[in-house]
Amino acid sequence: ELEGRRGRLARGGRTSHVGAGWGPRMRGYRRVGLVLPCMEGQWRAGDAEANWRRAHAPESGICRTLHRVENDEVVASVTALRAWNDTWLGEHLAAIPGRGGCTPGTLLLAFLEDVLPRPTCRHMVFFTKSGNAKMAGLHQRFQELTGTAEAMACAELRVWMVRRLRQVEPTGSLPLPMREARAADISLIARAASRDLGHLAARGLAMTAQGLLATDIEGAFAEQGLVRQRTVLVEDRPRPRVALLTERCSPGLCLPGLLNATWVLPLHYENAEPHGATIQHALVQLRLESNEPNRLVLAPAWVAPSSLQQAGLEHVVDATAYVLSRAGLWRYSSFLTEAYGAPREASKVSA
């Protein structure tokens, strides 16, 4: 049955492109204005295209891209990446305006039909720029119709960037060193994530106590010769006040760079000044890998910008993380079907 649904996507003269979609897809993203300057370094990494092809191998089960090609030009595209053990990340949904046959809604429906039957898809996450009125309106209507907070959650974030060379404002005291999180720290970090992001968002982003310790996804990537890791650091003190969760992924897979980023999680509410100094001290110690020109840093929207600016970070954009549960995804699929109709005429890429 699933193969029959996929077959409908390739009708109308469209065929599957085997490993041929990287260059045209990058040109399509640039054409619709989805490429931020901070993303270019990720895409120019020497192994980015080879990693993308390996991730799309039919046996990998970690990445799928659906796109529509007209005259060798990608005019619409969406990628699903298994970013955490049971969560798929939807990234770079794009369609060139004025082209018929494949709206963003049609692509998203085809994407859901491909991902939903997978046992590894218990949650889906996607990020949008804050202030995107069209997306916000669509999802507000969906939430109103579902009538339950357990279908979809929204987490408001600020996205920052740390460069290899940065100016750091001096502070009056030496920062405490950071250490790897221990078992006793995990429940504290999980509670902080649930408090700042919401219960559903924390589950989808694998920031629960169980999710923080899970490593199955590392093995799934390693089988394809790819990297997917997470490190969790806290202050080296009996009662840590801040945690840094750094996600790592082979270049070329998560195109916006969100899986090569560091999350800042304050662990306790404190007065503004001590709280800001704690975050600044932690971020001053953030070191980039030798092949990283920059790294994104994600923080809950309520965190004072001054603490990140004083650590030498540059504000990039405000973003909303939409997180759907498995039950919410089935409702979302029905909602989109009513809004856009049945999926059709997209081609699945298998590298």
CSV table of N, CA and C in Angstrom, one decimal, residues 26-94:
chain,number,residue,atom,x,y,z
A,26,MET,N,20.3,23.0,-4.2
A,26,MET,CA,20.9,24.2,-3.6
A,26,MET,C,20.5,25.4,-4.4
A,27,ARG,N,20.5,25.3,-5.7
A,27,ARG,CA,20.1,26.5,-6.5
A,27,ARG,C,18.7,26.8,-6.3
A,28,GLY,N,17.8,25.8,-6.1
A,28,GLY,CA,16.4,26.1,-5.8
A,28,GLY,C,16.2,26.9,-4.5
A,29,TYR,N,17.0,26.4,-3.4
A,29,TYR,CA,16.9,27.1,-2.1
A,29,TYR,C,17.4,28.5,-2.2
A,30,ARG,N,18.4,28.8,-2.9
A,30,ARG,CA,18.9,30.1,-3.1
A,30,ARG,C,17.9,31.0,-3.8
A,31,ARG,N,17.2,30.4,-4.8
A,31,ARG,CA,16.3,31.2,-5.6
A,31,ARG,C,15.1,31.6,-4.8
A,32,VAL,N,14.7,30.8,-3.8
A,32,VAL,CA,13.5,31.2,-3.0
A,32,VAL,C,13.9,31.9,-1.7
A,33,GLY,N,15.2,32.2,-1.5
A,33,GLY,CA,15.7,33.0,-0.4
A,33,GLY,C,15.8,32.3,0.9
A,34,LEU,N,16.0,31.0,0.9
A,34,LEU,CA,16.1,30.3,2.2
A,34,LEU,C,17.5,30.2,2.7
A,35,VAL,N,18.5,30.7,2.0
A,35,VAL,CA,19.9,30.5,2.4
A,35,VAL,C,20.4,31.7,3.2
A,36,LEU,N,20.7,31.4,4.5
A,36,LEU,CA,21.3,32.5,5.3
A,36,LEU,C,22.8,32.4,5.2
A,37,PRO,N,23.5,33.5,5.3
A,37,PRO,CA,25.0,33.4,5.2
A,37,PRO,C,25.6,32.4,6.1
A,38,CYS,N,25.1,32.2,7.3
A,38,CYS,CA,25.7,31.3,8.3
A,38,CYS,C,25.6,29.8,7.8
A,39,MET,N,24.7,29.5,6.8
A,39,MET,CA,24.6,28.2,6.3
A,39,MET,C,25.6,27.8,5.3
A,40,GLU,N,26.2,28.8,4.6
A,40,GLU,CA,27.1,28.5,3.5
A,40,GLU,C,28.3,27.7,3.9
A,41,GLY,N,28.9,27.9,5.1
A,41,GLY,CA,30.0,27.2,5.6
A,41,GLY,C,29.7,25.7,5.7
A,42,GLN,N,28.5,25.4,6.2
A,42,GLN,CA,28.1,24.0,6.3
A,42,GLN,C,28.0,23.3,4.9
A,43,TRP,N,27.5,24.0,4.0
A,43,TRP,CA,27.3,23.4,2.6
A,43,TRP,C,28.5,23.3,1.9
A,44,ARG,N,29.5,24.1,2.2
A,44,ARG,CA,30.8,24.1,1.4
A,44,ARG,C,31.8,23.1,2.0
A,45,ALA,N,31.4,22.4,3.1
A,45,ALA,CA,32.3,21.4,3.6
A,45,ALA,C,32.6,20.3,2.6
A,46,GLY,N,33.8,19.8,2.5
A,46,GLY,CA,34.2,18.9,1.5
A,46,GLY,C,33.4,17.7,1.3
A,47,ASP,N,32.8,17.1,2.4
A,47,ASP,CA,32.1,15.9,2.3
A,47,ASP,C,30.6,16.1,2.3
A,48,ALA,N,30.1,17.3,2.2
A,48,ALA,CA,28.7,17.6,2.3
A,48,ALA,C,27.9,16.8,1.3
A,49,GLU,N,28.2,16.9,0.0
A,49,GLU,CA,27.4,16.2,-1.0
A,49,GLU,C,27.5,14.7,-0.8
A,50,ALA,N,28.7,14.1,-0.5
A,50,ALA,CA,28.9,12.7,-0.3
A,50,ALA,C,28.1,12.2,0.9
A,51,ASN,N,28.1,13.0,1.9
A,51,ASN,CA,27.3,12.6,3.1
A,51,ASN,C,25.8,12.6,2.8
A,52,TRP,N,25.3,13.6,2.0
A,52,TRP,CA,23.9,13.6,1.6
A,52,TRP,C,23.5,12.4,0.8
A,53,ARG,N,24.4,11.9,-0.1
A,53,ARG,CA,24.1,10.7,-0.9
A,53,ARG,C,24.1,9.5,0.0
A,54,ARG,N,25.0,9.4,0.9
A,54,ARG,CA,25.1,8.2,1.8
A,54,ARG,C,23.8,8.2,2.7
A,55,ALA,N,23.4,9.3,3.2
A,55,ALA,CA,22.2,9.4,4.1
A,55,ALA,C,21.0,8.9,3.3
A,56,HIS,N,20.9,9.1,2.0
A,56,HIS,CA,19.7,8.8,1.2
A,56,HIS,C,19.8,7.4,0.7
A,57,ALA,N,20.8,6.6,1.0
A,57,ALA,CA,20.9,5.2,0.6
A,57,ALA,C,19.6,4.5,1.0
A,58,PRO,N,19.0,3.6,0.2
A,58,PRO,CA,17.7,3.0,0.5
A,58,PRO,C,17.7,2.2,1.8
A,59,GLU,N,18.8,1.7,2.2
A,59,GLU,CA,18.9,0.9,3.4
A,59,GLU,C,19.1,1.7,4.6
A,60,SER,N,19.4,3.0,4.5
A,60,SER,CA,19.8,3.8,5.6
A,60,SER,C,18.7,4.1,6.6
A,61,GLY,N,17.5,4.4,6.1
A,61,GLY,CA,16.4,4.7,7.0
A,61,GLY,C,16.5,6.0,7.8
A,62,ILE,N,17.4,6.9,7.4
A,62,ILE,CA,17.6,8.1,8.2
A,62,ILE,C,17.3,9.4,7.4
A,63,CYS,N,17.1,9.4,6.1
A,63,CYS,CA,16.9,10.6,5.4
A,63,CYS,C,16.1,10.3,4.1
A,64,ARG,N,15.2,11.2,3.9
A,64,ARG,CA,14.4,11.1,2.6
A,64,ARG,C,14.2,12.5,2.1
A,65,THR,N,14.3,12.7,0.8
A,65,THR,CA,14.0,14.0,0.2
A,65,THR,C,13.0,13.8,-0.9
A,66,LEU,N,12.0,14.6,-0.9
A,66,LEU,CA,11.0,14.6,-2.0
A,66,LEU,C,11.1,16.0,-2.7
A,67,HIS,N,11.2,15.9,-4.1
A,67,HIS,CA,11.2,17.1,-4.8
A,67,HIS,C,10.5,16.9,-6.2
A,68,ARG,N,10.2,18.1,-6.8
A,68,ARG,CA,9.7,18.1,-8.1
A,68,ARG,C,10.7,18.8,-9.0
A,69,VAL,N,10.9,18.1,-10.2
A,69,VAL,CA,11.9,18.7,-11.1
A,69,VAL,C,11.2,19.0,-12.4
A,70,GLU,N,11.5,20.2,-13.0
A,70,GLU,CA,10.9,20.6,-14.3
A,70,GLU,C,12.1,21.1,-15.1
A,71,ASN,N,12.4,20.4,-16.2
A,71,ASN,CA,13.5,20.8,-17.1
A,71,ASN,C,14.8,20.9,-16.3
A,72,ASP,N,15.1,19.8,-15.6
A,72,ASP,CA,16.3,19.7,-14.8
A,72,ASP,C,16.4,20.8,-13.7
A,73,GLU,N,15.3,21.4,-13.3
A,73,GLU,CA,15.4,22.4,-12.3
A,73,GLU,C,14.5,22.0,-11.1
A,74,VAL,N,15.0,22.0,-9.9
A,74,VAL,CA,14.2,21.6,-8.7
A,74,VAL,C,13.3,22.8,-8.4
A,75,VAL,N,12.0,22.6,-8.5
A,75,VAL,CA,11.0,23.7,-8.3
A,75,VAL,C,10.3,23.6,-7.0
A,76,ALA,N,10.4,22.5,-6.3
A,76,ALA,CA,9.8,22.3,-5.0
A,76,ALA,C,10.6,21.1,-4.3
A,77,SER,N,10.8,21.3,-3.0
A,77,SER,CA,11.6,20.2,-2.3
A,77,SER,C,11.3,20.3,-0.8
A,78,VAL,N,11.4,19.1,-0.1
A,78,VAL,CA,11.3,19.0,1.3
A,78,VAL,C,12.1,17.8,1.7
A,79,THR,N,12.9,17.9,2.9
A,79,THR,CA,13.7,16.8,3.3
A,79,THR,C,13.2,16.4,4.7
A,80,ALA,N,13.2,15.1,5.0
A,80,ALA,CA,13.0,14.5,6.3
A,80,ALA,C,14.2,13.8,6.8
A,81,LEU,N,14.7,14.2,8.0
A,81,LEU,CA,15.9,13.6,8.5
A,81,LEU,C,15.6,13.0,9.9
A,82,ARG,N,16.0,11.8,10.1
A,82,ARG,CA,15.8,11.2,11.5
A,82,ARG,C,16.9,11.8,12.4
A,83,ALA,N,16.5,12.9,13.1
A,83,ALA,CA,17.4,13.7,13.9
A,83,ALA,C,17.7,13.1,15.2
A,84,TRP,N,16.7,12.5,15.9
A,84,TRP,CA,16.9,11.9,17.2
A,84,TRP,C,16.3,10.5,17.1
A,85,ASN,N,16.3,9.7,18.2
A,85,ASN,CA,15.9,8.3,18.2
A,85,ASN,C,14.6,8.1,17.5
A,86,ASP,N,13.6,8.9,18.0
A,86,ASP,CA,12.2,8.7,17.5
A,86,ASP,C,11.6,10.0,17.0
A,87,THR,N,12.4,10.9,16.5
A,87,THR,CA,12.0,12.2,16.0
A,87,THR,C,12.6,12.4,14.6
A,88,TRP,N,11.7,12.8,13.7
A,88,TRP,CA,12.2,13.2,12.3
A,88,TRP,C,12.1,14.7,12.2
A,89,LEU,N,13.1,15.3,11.6
A,89,LEU,CA,13.2,16.7,11.4
A,89,LEU,C,12.8,17.1,10.0
A,90,GLY,N,11.8,17.9,9.8
A,90,GLY,CA,11.4,18.4,8.5
A,90,GLY,C,12.2,19.7,8.2
A,91,GLU,N,12.9,19.7,7.1
A,91,GLU,CA,13.7,20.9,6.8
A,91,GLU,C,13.6,21.4,5.4
A,92,HIS,N,13.7,22.7,5.3
A,92,HIS,CA,13.7,23.4,4.0
A,92,HIS,C,12.6,23.0,3.0
A,93,LEU,N,11.4,23.2,3.5
A,93,LEU,CA,10.2,23.1,2.7
A,93,LEU,C,10.2,24.3,1.8
A,94,ALA,N,10.3,24.1,0.5
A,94,ALA,CA,10.4,25.3,-0.5
A,94,ALA,C,9.8,24.9,-1.8
